[in-house]
Coordinates of C-alpha atoms in Angstrom, one line a residue:
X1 CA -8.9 3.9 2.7
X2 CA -6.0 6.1 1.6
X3 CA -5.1 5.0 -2.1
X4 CA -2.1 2.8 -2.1
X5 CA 1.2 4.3 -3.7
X6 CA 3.9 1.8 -5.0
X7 CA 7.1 2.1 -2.6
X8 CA 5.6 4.9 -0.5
X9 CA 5.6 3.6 3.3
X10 CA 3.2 6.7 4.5
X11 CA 0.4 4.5 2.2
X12 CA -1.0 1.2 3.0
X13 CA 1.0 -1.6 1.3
X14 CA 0.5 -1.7 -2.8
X15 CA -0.8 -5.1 -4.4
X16 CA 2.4 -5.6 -5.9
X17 CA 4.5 -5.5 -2.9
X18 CA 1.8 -8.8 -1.7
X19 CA 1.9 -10.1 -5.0
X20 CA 5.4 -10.3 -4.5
X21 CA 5.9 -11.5 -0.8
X22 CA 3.4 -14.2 -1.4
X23 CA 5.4 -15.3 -4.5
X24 CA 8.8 -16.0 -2.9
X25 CA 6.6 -18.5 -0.9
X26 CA 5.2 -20.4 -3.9
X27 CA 8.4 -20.0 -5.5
X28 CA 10.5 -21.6 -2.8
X29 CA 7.8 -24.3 -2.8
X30 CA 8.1 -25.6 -6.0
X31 CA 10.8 -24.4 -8.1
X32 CA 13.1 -27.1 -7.4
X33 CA 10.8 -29.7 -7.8
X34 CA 11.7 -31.0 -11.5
X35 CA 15.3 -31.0 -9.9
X36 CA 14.1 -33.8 -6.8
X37 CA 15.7 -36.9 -8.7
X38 CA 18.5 -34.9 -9.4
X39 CA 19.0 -34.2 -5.7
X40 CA 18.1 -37.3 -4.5
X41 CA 21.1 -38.7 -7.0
X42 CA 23.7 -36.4 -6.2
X43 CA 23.1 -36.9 -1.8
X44 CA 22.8 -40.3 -2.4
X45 CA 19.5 -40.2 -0.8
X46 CA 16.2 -42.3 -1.7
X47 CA 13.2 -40.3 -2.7
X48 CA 11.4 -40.6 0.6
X49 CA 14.2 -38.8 2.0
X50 CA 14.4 -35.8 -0.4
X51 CA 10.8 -35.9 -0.4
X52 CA 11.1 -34.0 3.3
X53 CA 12.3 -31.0 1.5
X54 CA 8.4 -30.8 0.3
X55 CA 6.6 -32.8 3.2
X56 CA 9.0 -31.6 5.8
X57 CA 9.2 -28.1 5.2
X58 CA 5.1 -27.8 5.1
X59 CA 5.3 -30.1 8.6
X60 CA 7.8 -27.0 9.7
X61 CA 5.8 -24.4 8.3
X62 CA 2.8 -25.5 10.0
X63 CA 4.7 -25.2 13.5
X64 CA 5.6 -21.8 12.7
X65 CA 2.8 -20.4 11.9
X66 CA 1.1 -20.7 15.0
X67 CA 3.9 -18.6 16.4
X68 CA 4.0 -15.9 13.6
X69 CA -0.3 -15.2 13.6
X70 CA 0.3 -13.9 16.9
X71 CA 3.6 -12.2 16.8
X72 CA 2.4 -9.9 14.0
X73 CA -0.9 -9.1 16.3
X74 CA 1.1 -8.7 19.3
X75 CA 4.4 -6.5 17.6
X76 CA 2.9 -5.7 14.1
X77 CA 3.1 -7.1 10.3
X78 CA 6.1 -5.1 9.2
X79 CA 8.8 -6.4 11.8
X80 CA 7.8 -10.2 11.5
X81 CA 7.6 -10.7 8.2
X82 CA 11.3 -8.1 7.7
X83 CA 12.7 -10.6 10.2
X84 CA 10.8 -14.1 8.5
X85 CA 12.2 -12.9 5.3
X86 CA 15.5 -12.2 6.8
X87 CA 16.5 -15.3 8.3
X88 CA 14.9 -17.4 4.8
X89 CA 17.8 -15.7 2.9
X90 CA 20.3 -17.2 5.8
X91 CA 19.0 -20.4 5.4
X92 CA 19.1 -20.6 1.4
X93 CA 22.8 -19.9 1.8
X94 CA 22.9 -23.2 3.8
X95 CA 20.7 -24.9 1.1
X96 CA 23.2 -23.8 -1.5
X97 CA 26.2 -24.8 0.9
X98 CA 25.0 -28.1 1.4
X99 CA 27.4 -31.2 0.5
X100 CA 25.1 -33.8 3.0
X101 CA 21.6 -34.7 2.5
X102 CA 21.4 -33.9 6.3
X103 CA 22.9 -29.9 6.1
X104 CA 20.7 -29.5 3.1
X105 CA 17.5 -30.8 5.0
X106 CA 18.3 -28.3 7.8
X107 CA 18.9 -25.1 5.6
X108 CA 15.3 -26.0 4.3
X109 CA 13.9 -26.3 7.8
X110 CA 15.4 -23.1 8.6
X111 CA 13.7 -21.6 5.0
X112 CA 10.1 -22.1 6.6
X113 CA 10.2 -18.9 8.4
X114 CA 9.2 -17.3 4.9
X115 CA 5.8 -18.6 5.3
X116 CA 5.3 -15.3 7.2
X117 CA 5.1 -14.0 4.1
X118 CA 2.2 -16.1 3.0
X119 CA 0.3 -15.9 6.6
X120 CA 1.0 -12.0 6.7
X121 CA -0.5 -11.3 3.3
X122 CA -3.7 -12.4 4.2
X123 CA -3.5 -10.6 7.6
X124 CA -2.3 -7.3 5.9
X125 CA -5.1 -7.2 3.5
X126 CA -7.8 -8.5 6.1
X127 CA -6.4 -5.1 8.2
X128 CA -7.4 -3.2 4.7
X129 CA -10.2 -4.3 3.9
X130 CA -13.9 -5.8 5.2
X131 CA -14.6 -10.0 4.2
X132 CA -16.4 -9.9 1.3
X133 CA -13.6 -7.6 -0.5
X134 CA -10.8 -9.0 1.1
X135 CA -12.0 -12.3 -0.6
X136 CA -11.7 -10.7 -3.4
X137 CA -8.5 -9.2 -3.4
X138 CA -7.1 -11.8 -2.2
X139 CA -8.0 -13.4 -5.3
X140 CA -6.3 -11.1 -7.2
X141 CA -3.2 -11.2 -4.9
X142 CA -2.6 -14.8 -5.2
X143 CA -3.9 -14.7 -9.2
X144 CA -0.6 -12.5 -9.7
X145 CA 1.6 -14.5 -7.6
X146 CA 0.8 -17.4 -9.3
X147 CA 2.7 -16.0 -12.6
X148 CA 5.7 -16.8 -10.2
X149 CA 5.2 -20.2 -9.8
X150 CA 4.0 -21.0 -13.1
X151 CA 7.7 -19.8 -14.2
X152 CA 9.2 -21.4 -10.9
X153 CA 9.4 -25.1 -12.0
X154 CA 10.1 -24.5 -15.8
X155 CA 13.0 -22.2 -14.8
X156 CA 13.7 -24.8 -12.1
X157 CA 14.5 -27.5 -15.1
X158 CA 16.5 -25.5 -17.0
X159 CA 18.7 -24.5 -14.4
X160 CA 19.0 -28.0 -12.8
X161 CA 19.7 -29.9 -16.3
X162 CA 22.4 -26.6 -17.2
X163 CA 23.8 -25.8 -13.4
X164 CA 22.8 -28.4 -11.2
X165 CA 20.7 -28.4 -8.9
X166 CA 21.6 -25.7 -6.8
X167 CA 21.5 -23.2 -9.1
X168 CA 17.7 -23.3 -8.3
X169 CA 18.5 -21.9 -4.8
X170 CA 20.7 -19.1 -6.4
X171 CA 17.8 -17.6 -8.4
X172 CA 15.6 -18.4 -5.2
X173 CA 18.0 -16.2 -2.9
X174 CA 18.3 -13.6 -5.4
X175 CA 14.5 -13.0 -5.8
X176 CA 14.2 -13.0 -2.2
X177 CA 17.1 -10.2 -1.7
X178 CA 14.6 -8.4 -4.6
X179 CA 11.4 -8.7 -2.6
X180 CA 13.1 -7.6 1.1
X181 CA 13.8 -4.8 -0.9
X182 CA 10.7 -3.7 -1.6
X183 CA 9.2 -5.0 1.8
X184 CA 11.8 -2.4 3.5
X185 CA 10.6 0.5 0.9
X186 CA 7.0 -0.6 0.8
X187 CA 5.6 -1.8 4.0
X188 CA 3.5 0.2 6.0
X189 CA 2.5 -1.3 9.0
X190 CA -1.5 -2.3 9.0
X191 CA -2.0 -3.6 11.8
X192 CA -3.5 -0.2 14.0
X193 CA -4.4 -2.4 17.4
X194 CA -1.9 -4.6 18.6
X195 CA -2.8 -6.7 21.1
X196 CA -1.6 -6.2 24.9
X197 CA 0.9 -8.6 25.1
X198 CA 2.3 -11.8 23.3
X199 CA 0.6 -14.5 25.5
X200 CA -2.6 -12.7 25.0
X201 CA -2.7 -13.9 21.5
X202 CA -2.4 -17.8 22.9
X203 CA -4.7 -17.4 25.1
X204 CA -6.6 -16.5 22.5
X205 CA -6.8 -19.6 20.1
X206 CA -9.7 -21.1 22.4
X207 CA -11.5 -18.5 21.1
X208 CA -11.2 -19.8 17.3
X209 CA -11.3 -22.8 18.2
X210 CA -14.7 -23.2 19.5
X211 CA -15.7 -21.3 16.5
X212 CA -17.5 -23.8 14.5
X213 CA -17.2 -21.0 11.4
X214 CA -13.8 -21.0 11.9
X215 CA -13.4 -24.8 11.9
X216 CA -16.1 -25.2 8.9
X217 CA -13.2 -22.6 6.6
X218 CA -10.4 -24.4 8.1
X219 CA -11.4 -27.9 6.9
X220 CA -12.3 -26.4 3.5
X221 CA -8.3 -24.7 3.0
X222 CA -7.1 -27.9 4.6
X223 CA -8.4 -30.1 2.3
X224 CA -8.4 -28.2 -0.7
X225 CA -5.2 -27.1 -0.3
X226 CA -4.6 -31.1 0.6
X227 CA -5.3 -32.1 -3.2
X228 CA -2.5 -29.7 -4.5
X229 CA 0.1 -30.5 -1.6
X230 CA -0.6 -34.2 -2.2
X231 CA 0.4 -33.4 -5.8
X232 CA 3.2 -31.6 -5.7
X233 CA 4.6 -34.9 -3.3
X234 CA 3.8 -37.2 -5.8
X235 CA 3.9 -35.7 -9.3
X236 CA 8.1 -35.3 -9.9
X237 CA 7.7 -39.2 -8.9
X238 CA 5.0 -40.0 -11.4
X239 CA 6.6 -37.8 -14.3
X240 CA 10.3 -38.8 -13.6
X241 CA 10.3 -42.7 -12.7
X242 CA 6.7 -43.3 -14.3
X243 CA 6.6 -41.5 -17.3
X244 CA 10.2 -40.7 -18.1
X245 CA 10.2 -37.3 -18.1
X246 CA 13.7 -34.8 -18.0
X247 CA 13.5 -32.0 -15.1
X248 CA 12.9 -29.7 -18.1
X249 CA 9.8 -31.2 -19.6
X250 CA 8.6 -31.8 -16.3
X251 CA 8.8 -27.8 -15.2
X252 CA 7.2 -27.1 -18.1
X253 CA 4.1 -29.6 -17.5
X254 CA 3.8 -27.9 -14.6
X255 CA 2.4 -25.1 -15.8
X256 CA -1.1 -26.4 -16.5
X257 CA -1.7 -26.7 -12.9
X258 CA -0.1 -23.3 -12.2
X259 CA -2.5 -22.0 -15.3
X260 CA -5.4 -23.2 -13.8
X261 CA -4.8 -21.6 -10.5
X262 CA -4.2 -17.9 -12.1
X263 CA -7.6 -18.9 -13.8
X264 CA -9.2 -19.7 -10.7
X265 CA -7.7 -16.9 -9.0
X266 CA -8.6 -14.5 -11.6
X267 CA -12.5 -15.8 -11.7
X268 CA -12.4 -15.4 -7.8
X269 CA -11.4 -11.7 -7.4
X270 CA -13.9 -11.0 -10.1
X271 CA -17.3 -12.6 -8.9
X272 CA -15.9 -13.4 -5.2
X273 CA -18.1 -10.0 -4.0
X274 CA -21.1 -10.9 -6.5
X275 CA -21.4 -14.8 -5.9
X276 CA -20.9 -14.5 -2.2
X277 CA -17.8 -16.8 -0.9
X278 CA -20.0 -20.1 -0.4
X279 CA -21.0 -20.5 -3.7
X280 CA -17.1 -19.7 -4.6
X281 CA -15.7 -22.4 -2.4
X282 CA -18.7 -25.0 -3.6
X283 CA -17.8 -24.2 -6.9
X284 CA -13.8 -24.8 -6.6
X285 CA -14.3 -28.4 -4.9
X286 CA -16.5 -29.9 -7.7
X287 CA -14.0 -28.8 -10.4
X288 CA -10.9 -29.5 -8.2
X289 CA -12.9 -33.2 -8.1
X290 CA -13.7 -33.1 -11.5
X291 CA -10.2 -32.3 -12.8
X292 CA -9.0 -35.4 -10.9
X293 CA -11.4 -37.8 -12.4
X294 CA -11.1 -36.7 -15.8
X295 CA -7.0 -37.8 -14.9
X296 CA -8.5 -41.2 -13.2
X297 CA -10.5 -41.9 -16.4
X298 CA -7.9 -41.1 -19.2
X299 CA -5.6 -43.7 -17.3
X300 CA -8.1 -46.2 -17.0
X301 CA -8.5 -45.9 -20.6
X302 CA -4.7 -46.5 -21.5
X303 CA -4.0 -43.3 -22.2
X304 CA -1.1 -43.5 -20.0
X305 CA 1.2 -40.9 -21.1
X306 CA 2.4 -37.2 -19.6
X307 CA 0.0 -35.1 -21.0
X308 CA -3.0 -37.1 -19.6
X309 CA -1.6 -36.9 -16.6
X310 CA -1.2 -33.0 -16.5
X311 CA -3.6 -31.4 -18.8
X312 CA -6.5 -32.4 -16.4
X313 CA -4.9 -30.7 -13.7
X314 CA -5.7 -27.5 -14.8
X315 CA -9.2 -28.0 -13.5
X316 CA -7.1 -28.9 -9.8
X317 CA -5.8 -25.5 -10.2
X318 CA -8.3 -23.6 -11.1
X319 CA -10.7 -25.0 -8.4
X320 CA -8.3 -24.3 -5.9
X321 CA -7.9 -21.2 -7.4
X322 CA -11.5 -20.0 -7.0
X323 CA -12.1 -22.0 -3.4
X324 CA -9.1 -20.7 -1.2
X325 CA -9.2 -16.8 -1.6
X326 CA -12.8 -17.3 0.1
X327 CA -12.3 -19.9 2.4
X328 CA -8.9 -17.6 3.4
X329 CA -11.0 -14.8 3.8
X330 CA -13.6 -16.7 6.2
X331 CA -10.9 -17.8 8.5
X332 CA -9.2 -14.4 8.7
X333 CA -12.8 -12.5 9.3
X334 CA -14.3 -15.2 12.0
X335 CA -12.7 -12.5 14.7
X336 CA -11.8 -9.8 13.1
X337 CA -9.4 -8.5 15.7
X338 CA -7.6 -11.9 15.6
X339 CA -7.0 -11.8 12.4
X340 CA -3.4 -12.7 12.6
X341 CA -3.7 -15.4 15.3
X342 CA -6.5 -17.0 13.0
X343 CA -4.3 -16.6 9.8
X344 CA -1.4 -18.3 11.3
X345 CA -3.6 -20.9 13.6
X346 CA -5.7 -21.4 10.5
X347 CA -2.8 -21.9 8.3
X348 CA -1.2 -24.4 10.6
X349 CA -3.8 -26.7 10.4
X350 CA -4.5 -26.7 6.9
X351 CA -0.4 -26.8 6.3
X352 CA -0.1 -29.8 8.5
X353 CA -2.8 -31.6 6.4
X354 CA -1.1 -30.6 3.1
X355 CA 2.4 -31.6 4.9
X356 CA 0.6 -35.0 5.8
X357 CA -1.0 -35.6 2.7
X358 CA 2.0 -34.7 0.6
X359 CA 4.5 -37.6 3.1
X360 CA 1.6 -40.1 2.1
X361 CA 1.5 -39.5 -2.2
X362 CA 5.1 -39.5 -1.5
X363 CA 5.5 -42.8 -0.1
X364 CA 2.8 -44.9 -1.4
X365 CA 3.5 -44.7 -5.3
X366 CA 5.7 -47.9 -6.5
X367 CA 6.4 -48.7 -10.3
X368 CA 4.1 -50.9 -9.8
X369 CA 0.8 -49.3 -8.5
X370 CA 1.6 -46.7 -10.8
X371 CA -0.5 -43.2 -10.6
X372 CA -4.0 -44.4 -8.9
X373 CA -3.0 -44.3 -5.0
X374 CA -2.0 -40.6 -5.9
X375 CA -5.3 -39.9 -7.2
X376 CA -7.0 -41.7 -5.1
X377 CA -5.5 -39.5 -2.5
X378 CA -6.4 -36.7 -4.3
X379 CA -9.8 -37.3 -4.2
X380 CA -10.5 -38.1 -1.0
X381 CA -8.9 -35.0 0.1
X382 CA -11.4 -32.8 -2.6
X383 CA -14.7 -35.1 -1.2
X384 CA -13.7 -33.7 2.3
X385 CA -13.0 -30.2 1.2
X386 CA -17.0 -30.1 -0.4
X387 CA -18.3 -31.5 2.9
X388 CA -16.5 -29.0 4.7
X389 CA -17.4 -26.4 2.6
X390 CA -21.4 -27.7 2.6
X391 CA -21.3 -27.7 6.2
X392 CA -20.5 -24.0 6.3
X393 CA -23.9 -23.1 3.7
X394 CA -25.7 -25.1 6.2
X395 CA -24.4 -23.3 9.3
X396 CA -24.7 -19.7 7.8
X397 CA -28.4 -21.0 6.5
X398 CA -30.0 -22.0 10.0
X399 CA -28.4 -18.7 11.3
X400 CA -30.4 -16.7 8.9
X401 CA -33.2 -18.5 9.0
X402 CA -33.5 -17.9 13.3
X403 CA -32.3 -14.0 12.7
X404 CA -35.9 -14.0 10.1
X405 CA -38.2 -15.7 12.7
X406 CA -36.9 -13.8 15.6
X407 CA -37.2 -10.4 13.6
X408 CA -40.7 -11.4 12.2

């Protein structure tokens, strides 16, 4: 592979130019959570309803990507993810424009076409590289995107409790000006085969879908990825109206779960290649599980306060951290030459479990159950996620063992 050279379009695409495209998504995500209550306030909305901005934009996001996977197979990376990119800056104009809780909850539908940036990453560096290594990079990708988001929701706080709330969208649209830039300078297309024609890549998706590999990493994104999206719908609820929290303190508790993530992502482009992606994705559900009960305990034990509720979630993080780079990997290297129709198929399922699994934590927390449907939640989703991921070992076991006895 010709050596990647920073804003040089005759090279592949450099590590920070996917660093950064996959940033703007998380960034977008999660930014403007500490500012939620705020929101909800100032549109006169109830939290269910400003809770779409989070449950509602994954719902939209996992529409989209089913369109996107094969777009970029069909017409390339580089023009679909220019034009996704594009249009998100459009839309975060409305967001900022907004005076209605309606206008406001369509400029964030029309924001979802960033997630090309997310399902394109994984394509682009699956066009690079074989499985094994692209587990690994992506790793590393996602471990340096994640400083983003680890900044996103403290920044978020400040700006809400100095600006208002839609200063948030300011410093979103002017990152994303940042990153088109380098996406013009930077991008050169990877993807050398494109398929014949756009229905071609539709037709296609029966393909993956009989794939029980293909299901086995599915279930195991969905579901991990489910624990963090079911989160992030009920943790500005749990720190603002449960705990008290300001939009500042709560950006900044934030981090732990962000921390772990860089963690996990970190440990997964390191041993990703040595350990073999089962193990990896194994690995990431028990601590994901574990990080959950150490929260389930503390509470149980009256320690009911902020930092028992966030510390622990480091270990969420991190085991996400180290399970999804692999389990992204799987679903992009089940057909290799599909690997844009199976990132965007494969991230439409796993985002319409996270957009589900979000609207629940969301709408089942009262004052008066307090934090223990959320984690309940939580941990149901990580149980699933280990199955899933057991299922796979199983699968790629039995296949093994029939290649040995037909060989011997």
């Amino acid at each position: 592979m010709i050596q990647p050279r920073f804003l040089d379009r005759r090279t592949p695409p450099h590590i920070v130019t996917l660093v950064l495209i996959a940033g703007l998504s998380a960034l977008n995500m999660n930014m403007f959570l500490p500012a939620l209550p705020a929101m909800a306030a100032d549109f006169g909305a109830n939290y269910a309803t400003i809770q779409l901005a989070i449950s509602g934009y994954l719902a939209g996001t996992a529409v989209l990507q089913l369109i996107i996977g094969p777009l970029s197979d069909r017409y390339g990376r580089r023009p679909v993810l220019l034009s996704g990119v594009g249009l998100f800056l459009l839309a975060t104009l409305v967001c900022i424009a907004a005076t209605s809780i309606e206008v406001f909850l369509i400029g964030r539908m029309l924001q979802t076409t960033l997630i090309a940036g997310l399902v394109l990453s994984r394509a682009i560096v699956r066009d690079m590289v074989p499985m094994e290594e692209a587990a690994s990079m992506i790793g590393y990708v996602t471990m340096g995107m994640t400083i983003v988001p680890m900044i996103g929701p403290v920044l978020g706080g400040v700006l809400s409790d100095l600006f208002g709330w839609q200063a948030n969208f300011v410093a979103i649209l002017v990152f994303g000006l940042l990153v088109m830039g380098v996406v013009w300078l930077d991008l050169k297309e990877t993807n050398d085969s494109p398929s014949e024609s756009f229905a071609a890549q539709f037709r296609a998706y029966p393909e993956l879908l009989s794939s029980g590999a293909f299901w086995g990493y599915t279930l195991t994104t969905t579901f991990a990825s489910g624990v963090f999206f079911a989160f992030l719908g009920g943790a500005p609820f749990v720190g603002s109206t449960l705990l008290g929290m300001s939009p500042t303190a709560l950006g900044l508790y934030f981090c732990f779960t962000a921390f772990g993530y860089m963690v996990g992502n970190f440990l997964s482009g390191r041993y990703a290649r040595r350990i073999g992606t089962g193990t990896m994705m194994l690995l990431g559900g028990f601590i994901t599980l574990a990080g959950i009960s150490i929260t389930a305990a503390l509470f149980l034990a009256g320690f009911e306060f902020a930092l028992a509720f966030f510390a622990p979630m480091f270990f969420v993080g991190a085991g996400n951290g180290i399970s999804l780079p692999s389990a992204n990997a799987g679903i992009v290297s089940v057909r290799p030459h599909l690997a844009g129709s199976a990132s965007g198929l494969g991230g439409a399922l796993t985002i319409g479990g996270g957009a589900l699994l979000s609207a629940v934590a969301g709408s089942i927390l009262t004052v008066e159950t307090g934090i223990f449907p959320l984690l309940a939640v939580m941990a149901a989703a990580s149980l699933a996620g280990i199955i899933a991921t057991l299922s796979i070992i199983g699968a790629d076991r039995r296949l093994r063992t029939r290649l040995a006895e037909q060989q011997g």
